[in-house]
JSON list of C-alpha atoms in Angstrom, two decimals:
[
{"chain": "A", "resi": 419, "resn": "UNK", "atom": "CA", "xyz": [-33.86, -26.47, -46.28]},
{"chain": "A", "resi": 420, "resn": "UNK", "atom": "CA", "xyz": [-31.04, -25.62, -43.89]},
{"chain": "A", "resi": 421, "resn": "UNK", "atom": "CA", "xyz": [-31.99, -24.98, -40.27]},
{"chain": "A", "resi": 422, "resn": "UNK", "atom": "CA", "xyz": [-30.45, -22.10, -38.44]},
{"chain": "A", "resi": 423, "resn": "UNK", "atom": "CA", "xyz": [-29.13, -22.27, -34.90]},
{"chain": "A", "resi": 424, "resn": "UNK", "atom": "CA", "xyz": [-31.18, -20.44, -32.30]},
{"chain": "A", "resi": 425, "resn": "UNK", "atom": "CA", "xyz": [-29.98, -16.91, -31.57]},
{"chain": "A", "resi": 426, "resn": "UNK", "atom": "CA", "xyz": [-28.89, -16.43, -27.98]},
{"chain": "A", "resi": 427, "resn": "UNK", "atom": "CA", "xyz": [-27.98, -13.26, -26.18]},
{"chain": "A", "resi": 428, "resn": "UNK", "atom": "CA", "xyz": [-24.87, -12.96, -24.05]},
{"chain": "A", "resi": 429, "resn": "UNK", "atom": "CA", "xyz": [-25.51, -12.98, -20.30]},
{"chain": "A", "resi": 430, "resn": "UNK", "atom": "CA", "xyz": [-26.18, -9.55, -18.80]},
{"chain": "A", "resi": 431, "resn": "UNK", "atom": "CA", "xyz": [-23.30, -7.69, -17.16]},
{"chain": "A", "resi": 432, "resn": "UNK", "atom": "CA", "xyz": [-23.98, -6.71, -13.58]},
{"chain": "A", "resi": 433, "resn": "UNK", "atom": "CA", "xyz": [-21.86, -3.96, -12.06]},
{"chain": "A", "resi": 434, "resn": "UNK", "atom": "CA", "xyz": [-21.76, -3.80, -8.28]},
{"chain": "A", "resi": 435, "resn": "UNK", "atom": "CA", "xyz": [-20.27, -0.99, -6.21]},
{"chain": "A", "resi": 436, "resn": "UNK", "atom": "CA", "xyz": [-17.05, -1.88, -4.38]},
{"chain": "A", "resi": 437, "resn": "UNK", "atom": "CA", "xyz": [-17.36, -2.98, -0.77]},
{"chain": "A", "resi": 438, "resn": "UNK", "atom": "CA", "xyz": [-20.43, -3.03, 1.43]},
{"chain": "A", "resi": 439, "resn": "UNK", "atom": "CA", "xyz": [-23.07, -0.43, 0.79]},
{"chain": "A", "resi": 440, "resn": "UNK", "atom": "CA", "xyz": [-24.38, 1.41, 3.82]},
{"chain": "A", "resi": 441, "resn": "UNK", "atom": "CA", "xyz": [-27.59, 3.37, 3.85]},
{"chain": "A", "resi": 442, "resn": "UNK", "atom": "CA", "xyz": [-26.33, 5.49, 6.75]},
{"chain": "A", "resi": 443, "resn": "UNK", "atom": "CA", "xyz": [-23.78, 8.22, 6.04]},
{"chain": "A", "resi": 444, "resn": "UNK", "atom": "CA", "xyz": [-20.44, 8.03, 7.85]},
{"chain": "A", "resi": 445, "resn": "UNK", "atom": "CA", "xyz": [-20.37, 9.85, 11.18]},
{"chain": "A", "resi": 446, "resn": "UNK", "atom": "CA", "xyz": [-18.10, 12.86, 11.51]},
{"chain": "A", "resi": 447, "resn": "UNK", "atom": "CA", "xyz": [-15.45, 12.90, 14.23]},
{"chain": "A", "resi": 448, "resn": "UNK", "atom": "CA", "xyz": [-17.52, 15.48, 16.09]},
{"chain": "A", "resi": 449, "resn": "UNK", "atom": "CA", "xyz": [-20.60, 13.25, 15.99]},
{"chain": "A", "resi": 450, "resn": "UNK", "atom": "CA", "xyz": [-18.59, 10.21, 17.14]},
{"chain": "A", "resi": 451, "resn": "UNK", "atom": "CA", "xyz": [-17.14, 12.23, 20.02]},
{"chain": "A", "resi": 452, "resn": "UNK", "atom": "CA", "xyz": [-20.57, 13.54, 21.05]},
{"chain": "A", "resi": 453, "resn": "UNK", "atom": "CA", "xyz": [-22.03, 10.04, 20.83]},
{"chain": "A", "resi": 454, "resn": "UNK", "atom": "CA", "xyz": [-19.38, 8.68, 23.24]},
{"chain": "A", "resi": 455, "resn": "UNK", "atom": "CA", "xyz": [-19.57, 11.67, 25.62]},
{"chain": "A", "resi": 456, "resn": "UNK", "atom": "CA", "xyz": [-22.26, 10.05, 27.78]},
{"chain": "A", "resi": 457, "resn": "UNK", "atom": "CA", "xyz": [-22.27, 12.71, 30.51]},
{"chain": "A", "resi": 458, "resn": "UNK", "atom": "CA", "xyz": [-22.11, 15.61, 28.03]},
{"chain": "A", "resi": 459, "resn": "UNK", "atom": "CA", "xyz": [-19.18, 17.36, 29.73]},
{"chain": "A", "resi": 460, "resn": "UNK", "atom": "CA", "xyz": [-17.21, 17.89, 26.52]},
{"chain": "A", "resi": 461, "resn": "UNK", "atom": "CA", "xyz": [-14.52, 15.32, 27.27]},
{"chain": "A", "resi": 462, "resn": "UNK", "atom": "CA", "xyz": [-14.15, 11.54, 27.22]},
{"chain": "A", "resi": 463, "resn": "UNK", "atom": "CA", "xyz": [-13.09, 9.55, 30.26]},
{"chain": "A", "resi": 464, "resn": "UNK", "atom": "CA", "xyz": [-11.97, 5.91, 30.34]},
{"chain": "A", "resi": 465, "resn": "UNK", "atom": "CA", "xyz": [-15.43, 4.44, 31.03]},
{"chain": "A", "resi": 466, "resn": "UNK", "atom": "CA", "xyz": [-16.86, 6.43, 28.10]},
{"chain": "A", "resi": 467, "resn": "UNK", "atom": "CA", "xyz": [-14.32, 4.98, 25.65]},
{"chain": "A", "resi": 468, "resn": "UNK", "atom": "CA", "xyz": [-14.57, 1.43, 27.03]},
{"chain": "A", "resi": 469, "resn": "UNK", "atom": "CA", "xyz": [-16.59, 0.39, 23.95]},
{"chain": "A", "resi": 470, "resn": "UNK", "atom": "CA", "xyz": [-13.64, 1.20, 21.68]},
{"chain": "A", "resi": 471, "resn": "UNK", "atom": "CA", "xyz": [-10.70, -1.21, 22.06]},
{"chain": "A", "resi": 472, "resn": "UNK", "atom": "CA", "xyz": [-8.48, 1.17, 20.05]},
{"chain": "A", "resi": 473, "resn": "UNK", "atom": "CA", "xyz": [-9.21, 4.19, 22.28]},
{"chain": "A", "resi": 474, "resn": "UNK", "atom": "CA", "xyz": [-8.93, 2.11, 25.45]},
{"chain": "A", "resi": 475, "resn": "UNK", "atom": "CA", "xyz": [-5.48, 0.88, 24.37]},
{"chain": "A", "resi": 476, "resn": "UNK", "atom": "CA", "xyz": [-4.25, 4.33, 23.28]},
{"chain": "A", "resi": 477, "resn": "UNK", "atom": "CA", "xyz": [-5.95, 6.44, 25.96]},
{"chain": "A", "resi": 478, "resn": "UNK", "atom": "CA", "xyz": [-2.80, 7.36, 27.95]},
{"chain": "A", "resi": 479, "resn": "UNK", "atom": "CA", "xyz": [-0.87, 8.34, 24.81]},
{"chain": "A", "resi": 480, "resn": "UNK", "atom": "CA", "xyz": [-3.75, 10.41, 23.44]},
{"chain": "A", "resi": 481, "resn": "UNK", "atom": "CA", "xyz": [-4.28, 12.16, 26.79]},
{"chain": "A", "resi": 482, "resn": "UNK", "atom": "CA", "xyz": [-1.41, 14.58, 26.12]},
{"chain": "A", "resi": 483, "resn": "UNK", "atom": "CA", "xyz": [-1.91, 16.68, 29.27]},
{"chain": "A", "resi": 484, "resn": "UNK", "atom": "CA", "xyz": [-2.49, 13.57, 31.42]},
{"chain": "A", "resi": 485, "resn": "UNK", "atom": "CA", "xyz": [-5.65, 14.92, 33.04]},
{"chain": "A", "resi": 486, "resn": "UNK", "atom": "CA", "xyz": [-7.48, 11.57, 32.77]},
{"chain": "A", "resi": 487, "resn": "UNK", "atom": "CA", "xyz": [-9.78, 12.62, 29.95]},
{"chain": "A", "resi": 488, "resn": "UNK", "atom": "CA", "xyz": [-9.65, 13.24, 26.21]},
{"chain": "A", "resi": 489, "resn": "UNK", "atom": "CA", "xyz": [-10.58, 16.69, 24.96]},
{"chain": "A", "resi": 490, "resn": "UNK", "atom": "CA", "xyz": [-12.09, 17.07, 21.49]},
{"chain": "A", "resi": 491, "resn": "UNK", "atom": "CA", "xyz": [-8.65, 18.14, 20.28]},
{"chain": "A", "resi": 492, "resn": "UNK", "atom": "CA", "xyz": [-6.89, 15.13, 21.82]},
{"chain": "A", "resi": 493, "resn": "UNK", "atom": "CA", "xyz": [-9.55, 12.82, 20.36]},
{"chain": "A", "resi": 494, "resn": "UNK", "atom": "CA", "xyz": [-9.14, 14.46, 16.94]},
{"chain": "A", "resi": 495, "resn": "UNK", "atom": "CA", "xyz": [-5.38, 13.85, 17.03]},
{"chain": "A", "resi": 496, "resn": "UNK", "atom": "CA", "xyz": [-5.80, 10.05, 17.20]},
{"chain": "A", "resi": 497, "resn": "UNK", "atom": "CA", "xyz": [-5.30, 9.66, 13.43]},
{"chain": "A", "resi": 498, "resn": "UNK", "atom": "CA", "xyz": [-2.40, 12.09, 13.11]},
{"chain": "A", "resi": 499, "resn": "UNK", "atom": "CA", "xyz": [1.11, 10.74, 12.59]},
{"chain": "A", "resi": 500, "resn": "UNK", "atom": "CA", "xyz": [3.02, 12.54, 15.34]},
{"chain": "A", "resi": 501, "resn": "UNK", "atom": "CA", "xyz": [6.26, 12.27, 13.37]},
{"chain": "A", "resi": 502, "resn": "UNK", "atom": "CA", "xyz": [4.76, 14.73, 10.87]},
{"chain": "A", "resi": 503, "resn": "UNK", "atom": "CA", "xyz": [4.32, 17.33, 13.63]},
{"chain": "A", "resi": 504, "resn": "UNK", "atom": "CA", "xyz": [8.04, 17.70, 14.34]}
]
């Protein structure tokens, strides 16, 4: 009598989400600002942004009125292409 080959199943397909998965939701700009505003005065000074190399580097350009601090508006403008504002 002929013998039949054992029946095998194909390997399972595993679908993973793209990139790293974080359990914590992304922080809003307002929450990030409040988190950095250590003294709670509603603006960010240079020592308060020292933990962010990007903000430290761009501080003078973002401080549009050159008062030595970033307002919520100035902070919010950090991702805006200024060429689009003309």
